[in-house]
Amino acid sequence: MKKQKSLLILFMSLIFMFYGIAPIEVHTTTLPPRMALDSLKNNMVVSSDELLIKGWAINSSGVDKVNIYVDGKFKAAASYGSIRSDVSRLYPNHMNSNKSGYSYKLSVVTLKTGTHKITVQAVGRNKTIASISRYFVVTNLPKVKLESIKDNQVIENKSISVKGWAIAKAGINKVKVFVDDKYIGSAKYGIKRSDIKKLYPSYINSYQSGYQYTIDINKLLAGRHKITVQAIDKKGVSISTYKYVTVKKSVPIVKIETPIEGYIYDNVNVLIKGWAVNDSGVKAVNLYLDGKYLAKAAYGASRPDIFNKYSQYRNSKYSGFTYKIDIRKLSNGKHKISVEAVGNDGSKVSDSRNVEKNKLVTQGALEKPSDGADIDDGNITLTGWAINKKGIKSIKVYLNDKYKKTIYVGVSRSDIVRKYPEYPIKYTSASGYSTTIDTYTTRAGKGVVKVVVTANDGTVKTYMKTVNIIKKPAKLCIDTPKVNDVVKESTINIKGWALNDSGIKEVQVNLDGKFISKATIGIVRKDVNSKYKSYRFGDKSGFEYTMDSSTLSIGKHTITVKAIGYDGTYISSSVNVTMYGIVQYRSYPVTLKSFVDMELNKGGNVYGNTAVSASRSQIKYYMNPANFWNSESGKYMFLKLSYFPGISKADLNTILKGKGVLDGKESIFLQAGKESNVNPIYLVSHALLETGNGTSKLSNGSLVVNGKKVYNMYGIGAVDGNANTAGAQKAYNEGWYSADSAILGGAKFISANYVNNRYTPQDTLYEMRWNYDNMGHQYATDVRWAGNQLINIKRLVDLMSSSTFYYKVPKFKTPSTPVVTIDAAYGGNETGVTANGITEKNLTKDMAVRIGNVLKKSGIKVVYTRSNDSTVSVDQRVSISNTAGSDYFVSIQAHDKYIYYYPSSKSKLGSEMAKAINSAINTFNISKTSTKETKNITILSKTNSPAVLLNVGDIRDSDQAEFLTDSTYKNEISKEIANQIIDFVK
């Protein structure tokens, strides 16, 4: 063999040399074998029958076998080759390291008690050997096995057989059985077990180690239970084993057959009868009354019917129970009877009945309305019946627990007679009742109708039904005042209407969020009832309240009306109004036109700071309250200048702050106003104007007279050109030696001479300028004077926030329909002038009609002196006008350049109208007319009314004649002439 090997090496060397290949040096390395014993620690105590020997072994040549030795003696070869990936990771270069696991179960039952040595030997394929040893200790613990029960076994039989074996070195003393860790008894021990003797020959009595015990499942509840067997040796050492089982049983049942639910008894014994079954058998049937234990029922009565139906239950053939309750010992009223059936396994099941004890108790029904009925007509109809052995005393009806009425039975009910023969027929035959209740005091939505029946024996019974009350929506309208109305009176008339399906109980009036009063309700409103039908009291849905507004501050206020129905529901509506102030009216005995004419005829009126006389149109404008009353500043022309309460000290302080000598004098102005009966606002306004806001020398004490400082706050006596000297002298004469005395004293002067003049009181700026009582006693001649004061007063009022103002507004007589006579000159045989193709009589007739048509449209009655081409004398013309009672007479010609009027010392109306018409004609720049007075024209001198004779142009002038043939021009000039006439007559 060595020779062959040498030849091979020599052969290979020659090859390497021939091919020029260098020889390779080869090294061989052998890995050492390795092993481990995982399952056994040194000196481990073993008390079980088997010892698991488990570990791993590796060898570079592979492991051939793994031998097990006990106390130096070969026992067996272990199983080798189980997966050990952990070993493979540690020793990847060893052969089959990934399948290096071994295991062996060593039976220790034949080993003596004490210490033993176990050796594991791993033999490699190359015959190399590795070994490892451990010591273990075998103890004397008993051993026990439960063989007759499988873990989690389902038990449906009547009993559980507990069988197995138990051994101990010292011998077994007893074997105990437990259910759910509760001791139930000791098993019979000593049954022959030759198989155990063979396995454990060294154990005392192993030949008779069997035990047996029977568990009655009737004593167990259905469900999962733990069965435990405990073996105790004669030295008191014990060991246990256990298994789980599931006991399956039919559900226990108990039924009360009598009495039935709700049954009513009348002084008799109540028989409690029924049946009960339980898979474990019934141990007892307990009775309870109103939740308290009463007694045990007799159980075991024959019930073949139950057996036929529930034969699977133990003793179901004799499952009946009975018991009698002496109900006479019970109080009247409702009671609860309960039956509890207790099984032998402790399971319990119960049934109960509610009963009522009385002497032929009250019975009845509320038949109508049906439960959940819709009620939408305001009424609920109720019908039903009620009986009692002694009769029914009364029935009270409620809606949502509010008493509505008391009713009585009496309606014939033969059906109740038949159904309740035990009750006296005199009561059952007339046991019905019927009535109607309203829903007026009940809100919409769910409602509960309740009848409370009281019997003659004092017993009471209640019946109820639920209904759905439906109502129409409430409505409210405030007719007056309107939204954003301006209030100028000392009262506000609040009127309107309100509807509620339940009827209106009251209407409340609130002002700025505060309750004021209740309005008067029940006012007839057929219009509302016609539009919104079927509301309760809809025909008298109106309300009205007159509210005192005399103390309201100026500005916006909110009036809220709240209409409350009989059912408590309400609806609200609000309007905002603006308080203008407290308005009084002064009635004049003349029309505004007459007053204007009186002022015109008085004379002396100018327009502006000039000597130019004011026209009647200008006078009329400034005398007409309608041109000022509704404007923001114009209304102060009618502010009362006499004193009235309501001006606050705080407001005056705001106005006077920083106004020189007047600063802080609000209390003095209030005192002056009250003492002199003059509006403090007017006094302040006057003082600010005259003193240059409290800075003038005449007001601040800078002027001295005879060694005395003097003060003049209103410019009294301060004549133009010598104001300071004259005003200071006046103050000295009056004794105004302080600012306060000047305010107080000056107020007395203004009061006595103007505002409260004993002969001609002038209580407003309007009256100071237009003094009807004494037209010669006026504060100024400028027609604009009163209006010029308004800006300053408004400026002051705007600074005030809490004061109330009083106004006095003129109220003139309503004028009758004005009458104007229009005279078309010439006619008939009198043709007038004929020129440029125009005959004057035709033109005057045409113009008269045109002017008359404009006047008629404005509501003026027009009288013509001629309506056709006829001759009318001057006297006839005058007579026609005077007979008609004309306000003005206007005669029309067309051959001259003048507008004539009759001069009068008493009336300037003729001349003023002539001027106005003349001005209107000349605006066309066609004819150049002018006015001219004359006493020589009969038609002007004899008419009773102011009269003018006007020429619409001169037909002798070709240019004017051309225009006077143009219909458009004639319409325009007629309209302007008519407008001037209208201005005078209205």
mmCIF file of C-alpha atoms in Angstrom, residues 378-532:
data_model
loop_
_atom_site.group_PDB
_atom_site.id
_atom_site.type_symbol
_atom_site.label_atom_id
_atom_site.label_comp_id
_atom_site.label_asym_id
_atom_site.label_seq_id
_atom_site.Cartn_x
_atom_site.Cartn_y
_atom_site.Cartn_z
ATOM 1 C CA GLY A 378 -110.239 72.590 19.852
ATOM 2 C CA ASN A 379 -112.370 69.866 21.479
ATOM 3 C CA ILE A 380 -111.748 66.330 22.735
ATOM 4 C CA THR A 381 -114.687 63.935 22.970
ATOM 5 C CA LEU A 382 -114.416 61.416 25.819
ATOM 6 C CA THR A 383 -116.484 58.230 26.153
ATOM 7 C CA GLY A 384 -116.094 55.233 28.442
ATOM 8 C CA TRP A 385 -117.603 53.308 31.343
ATOM 9 C CA ALA A 386 -116.986 52.606 35.020
ATOM 10 C CA ILE A 387 -118.537 50.186 37.551
ATOM 11 C CA ASN A 388 -118.220 49.421 41.239
ATOM 12 C CA LYS A 389 -120.121 47.166 43.600
ATOM 13 C CA LYS A 390 -121.460 50.240 45.392
ATOM 14 C CA GLY A 391 -121.733 52.456 42.350
ATOM 15 C CA ILE A 392 -119.677 55.350 40.930
ATOM 16 C CA LYS A 393 -119.655 58.658 42.806
ATOM 17 C CA SER A 394 -117.987 60.939 40.257
ATOM 18 C CA ILE A 395 -115.522 61.138 37.394
ATOM 19 C CA LYS A 396 -113.047 64.006 37.215
ATOM 20 C CA VAL A 397 -111.523 64.861 33.855
ATOM 21 C CA TYR A 398 -108.015 66.279 33.436
ATOM 22 C CA LEU A 399 -105.915 67.389 30.498
ATOM 23 C CA ASN A 400 -102.189 67.421 31.140
ATOM 24 C CA ASP A 401 -102.974 67.167 34.860
ATOM 25 C CA LYS A 402 -105.113 70.319 34.780
ATOM 26 C CA TYR A 403 -108.634 69.836 36.070
ATOM 27 C CA LYS A 404 -111.274 70.412 33.405
ATOM 28 C CA LYS A 405 -114.630 69.219 34.788
ATOM 29 C CA THR A 406 -116.536 66.631 36.818
ATOM 30 C CA ILE A 407 -118.929 64.270 35.058
ATOM 31 C CA TYR A 408 -121.103 61.299 36.054
ATOM 32 C CA VAL A 409 -122.054 57.922 34.653
ATOM 33 C CA GLY A 410 -125.537 57.434 33.261
ATOM 34 C CA VAL A 411 -125.226 56.337 29.649
ATOM 35 C CA SER A 412 -126.877 52.963 28.937
ATOM 36 C CA ARG A 413 -124.344 50.106 28.490
ATOM 37 C CA SER A 414 -125.989 46.676 27.981
ATOM 38 C CA ASP A 415 -122.592 45.237 26.959
ATOM 39 C CA ILE A 416 -121.229 45.924 30.448
ATOM 40 C CA VAL A 417 -124.287 44.253 32.018
ATOM 41 C CA ARG A 418 -123.523 41.080 30.066
ATOM 42 C CA LYS A 419 -119.795 41.151 30.722
ATOM 43 C CA TYR A 420 -119.957 41.784 34.490
ATOM 44 C CA PRO A 421 -123.013 39.953 35.835
ATOM 45 C CA GLU A 422 -121.530 39.828 39.345
ATOM 46 C CA TYR A 423 -121.942 43.601 39.674
ATOM 47 C CA PRO A 424 -125.338 45.093 40.551
ATOM 48 C CA ILE A 425 -127.312 45.626 37.352
ATOM 49 C CA LYS A 426 -128.530 49.023 38.495
ATOM 50 C CA TYR A 427 -124.931 50.218 38.171
ATOM 51 C CA THR A 428 -123.764 48.287 35.105
ATOM 52 C CA SER A 429 -126.853 49.170 33.044
ATOM 53 C CA ALA A 430 -126.065 52.899 33.221
ATOM 54 C CA SER A 431 -122.281 52.732 33.561
ATOM 55 C CA GLY A 432 -121.378 54.749 30.479
ATOM 56 C CA TYR A 433 -120.223 58.350 30.335
ATOM 57 C CA SER A 434 -119.650 60.878 27.565
ATOM 58 C CA THR A 435 -118.375 64.465 27.574
ATOM 59 C CA THR A 436 -116.341 67.024 25.652
ATOM 60 C CA ILE A 437 -113.438 69.123 26.905
ATOM 61 C CA ASP A 438 -111.713 71.978 25.092
ATOM 62 C CA THR A 439 -108.015 72.346 24.416
ATOM 63 C CA TYR A 440 -108.013 76.129 24.656
ATOM 64 C CA THR A 441 -105.773 76.271 27.704
ATOM 65 C CA THR A 442 -103.455 73.523 26.474
ATOM 66 C CA ARG A 443 -100.505 74.054 24.171
ATOM 67 C CA ALA A 444 -100.087 72.201 20.908
ATOM 68 C CA GLY A 445 -98.220 68.915 21.045
ATOM 69 C CA LYS A 446 -98.561 65.807 23.146
ATOM 70 C CA GLY A 447 -101.483 65.843 25.552
ATOM 71 C CA VAL A 448 -102.571 63.357 28.203
ATOM 72 C CA VAL A 449 -106.288 62.925 28.844
ATOM 73 C CA LYS A 450 -106.971 61.495 32.281
ATOM 74 C CA VAL A 451 -110.205 60.440 33.968
ATOM 75 C CA VAL A 452 -110.165 59.772 37.703
ATOM 76 C CA VAL A 453 -113.071 57.531 38.743
ATOM 77 C CA THR A 454 -114.144 57.716 42.394
ATOM 78 C CA ALA A 455 -116.517 54.984 43.599
ATOM 79 C CA ASN A 456 -119.017 55.261 46.429
ATOM 80 C CA ASP A 457 -116.815 52.996 48.552
ATOM 81 C CA GLY A 458 -114.013 55.550 48.296
ATOM 82 C CA THR A 459 -111.824 53.604 45.891
ATOM 83 C CA VAL A 460 -110.216 55.546 43.068
ATOM 84 C CA LYS A 461 -109.079 54.391 39.658
ATOM 85 C CA THR A 462 -107.414 56.336 36.846
ATOM 86 C CA TYR A 463 -107.489 55.864 33.075
ATOM 87 C CA MET A 464 -105.371 57.790 30.571
ATOM 88 C CA LYS A 465 -104.934 58.301 26.838
ATOM 89 C CA THR A 466 -102.350 60.262 24.895
ATOM 90 C CA VAL A 467 -103.470 62.615 22.113
ATOM 91 C CA ASN A 468 -101.740 64.905 19.642
ATOM 92 C CA ILE A 469 -103.102 68.457 19.927
ATOM 93 C CA ILE A 470 -102.795 70.406 16.671
ATOM 94 C CA LYS A 471 -103.297 74.168 16.473
ATOM 95 C CA LYS A 472 -103.107 76.812 13.787
ATOM 96 C CA PRO A 473 -100.204 79.260 14.098
ATOM 97 C CA ALA A 474 -100.792 82.465 16.026
ATOM 98 C CA LYS A 475 -100.948 85.718 14.052
ATOM 99 C CA LEU A 476 -100.453 89.353 15.024
ATOM 100 C CA CYS A 477 -100.658 92.630 13.137
ATOM 101 C CA ILE A 478 -100.070 96.159 14.392
ATOM 102 C CA ASP A 479 -102.159 98.468 12.219
ATOM 103 C CA THR A 480 -101.081 101.669 13.934
ATOM 104 C CA PRO A 481 -98.606 103.093 14.426
ATOM 105 C CA LYS A 482 -96.827 102.124 11.245
ATOM 106 C CA VAL A 483 -93.144 101.242 11.144
ATOM 107 C CA ASN A 484 -91.021 104.397 11.495
ATOM 108 C CA ASP A 485 -94.045 106.615 12.111
ATOM 109 C CA VAL A 486 -93.259 110.045 13.504
ATOM 110 C CA VAL A 487 -95.226 110.730 16.689
ATOM 111 C CA LYS A 488 -96.314 114.339 17.179
ATOM 112 C CA GLU A 489 -99.088 113.883 19.681
ATOM 113 C CA SER A 490 -99.135 113.456 23.433
ATOM 114 C CA THR A 491 -100.675 110.031 22.905
ATOM 115 C CA ILE A 492 -100.000 107.100 20.595
ATOM 116 C CA ASN A 493 -102.993 105.080 19.455
ATOM 117 C CA ILE A 494 -101.885 101.441 19.220
ATOM 118 C CA LYS A 495 -104.345 99.375 17.233
ATOM 119 C CA GLY A 496 -104.275 96.024 15.494
ATOM 120 C CA TRP A 497 -105.480 92.461 15.686
ATOM 121 C CA ALA A 498 -104.260 89.136 17.049
ATOM 122 C CA LEU A 499 -105.321 85.541 16.515
ATOM 123 C CA ASN A 500 -104.629 82.410 18.523
ATOM 124 C CA ASP A 501 -106.307 79.061 17.959
ATOM 125 C CA SER A 502 -107.028 79.009 21.690
ATOM 126 C CA GLY A 503 -108.320 82.588 21.695
ATOM 127 C CA ILE A 504 -106.519 85.712 22.852
ATOM 128 C CA LYS A 505 -106.386 85.977 26.632
ATOM 129 C CA GLU A 506 -104.586 89.313 26.797
ATOM 130 C CA VAL A 507 -102.498 91.719 24.755
ATOM 131 C CA GLN A 508 -99.567 93.372 26.469
ATOM 132 C CA VAL A 509 -97.956 96.618 25.333
ATOM 133 C CA ASN A 510 -94.263 97.188 25.974
ATOM 134 C CA LEU A 511 -92.205 100.301 25.324
ATOM 135 C CA ASP A 512 -88.455 99.993 24.870
ATOM 136 C CA GLY A 513 -88.535 96.561 26.503
ATOM 137 C CA LYS A 514 -90.614 97.557 29.546
ATOM 138 C CA PHE A 515 -94.194 96.542 30.209
ATOM 139 C CA ILE A 516 -96.607 99.479 29.987
ATOM 140 C CA SER A 517 -100.143 98.132 30.132
ATOM 141 C CA LYS A 518 -102.648 95.672 28.754
ATOM 142 C CA ALA A 519 -104.562 96.677 25.662
ATOM 143 C CA THR A 520 -108.320 96.511 25.315
ATOM 144 C CA ILE A 521 -109.242 93.332 23.432
ATOM 145 C CA GLY A 522 -112.402 91.945 21.886
ATOM 146 C CA ILE A 523 -112.857 94.675 19.295
ATOM 147 C CA VAL A 524 -114.890 93.524 16.300
ATOM 148 C CA ARG A 525 -112.750 92.752 13.229
ATOM 149 C CA LYS A 526 -114.951 91.095 10.632
ATOM 150 C CA ASP A 527 -112.267 91.636 8.001
ATOM 151 C CA VAL A 528 -109.788 89.534 9.935
ATOM 152 C CA ASN A 529 -112.330 86.822 10.666
ATOM 153 C CA SER A 530 -113.209 86.641 6.979
ATOM 154 C CA LYS A 531 -109.595 86.229 5.914
ATOM 155 C CA TYR A 532 -108.456 83.869 8.691
#
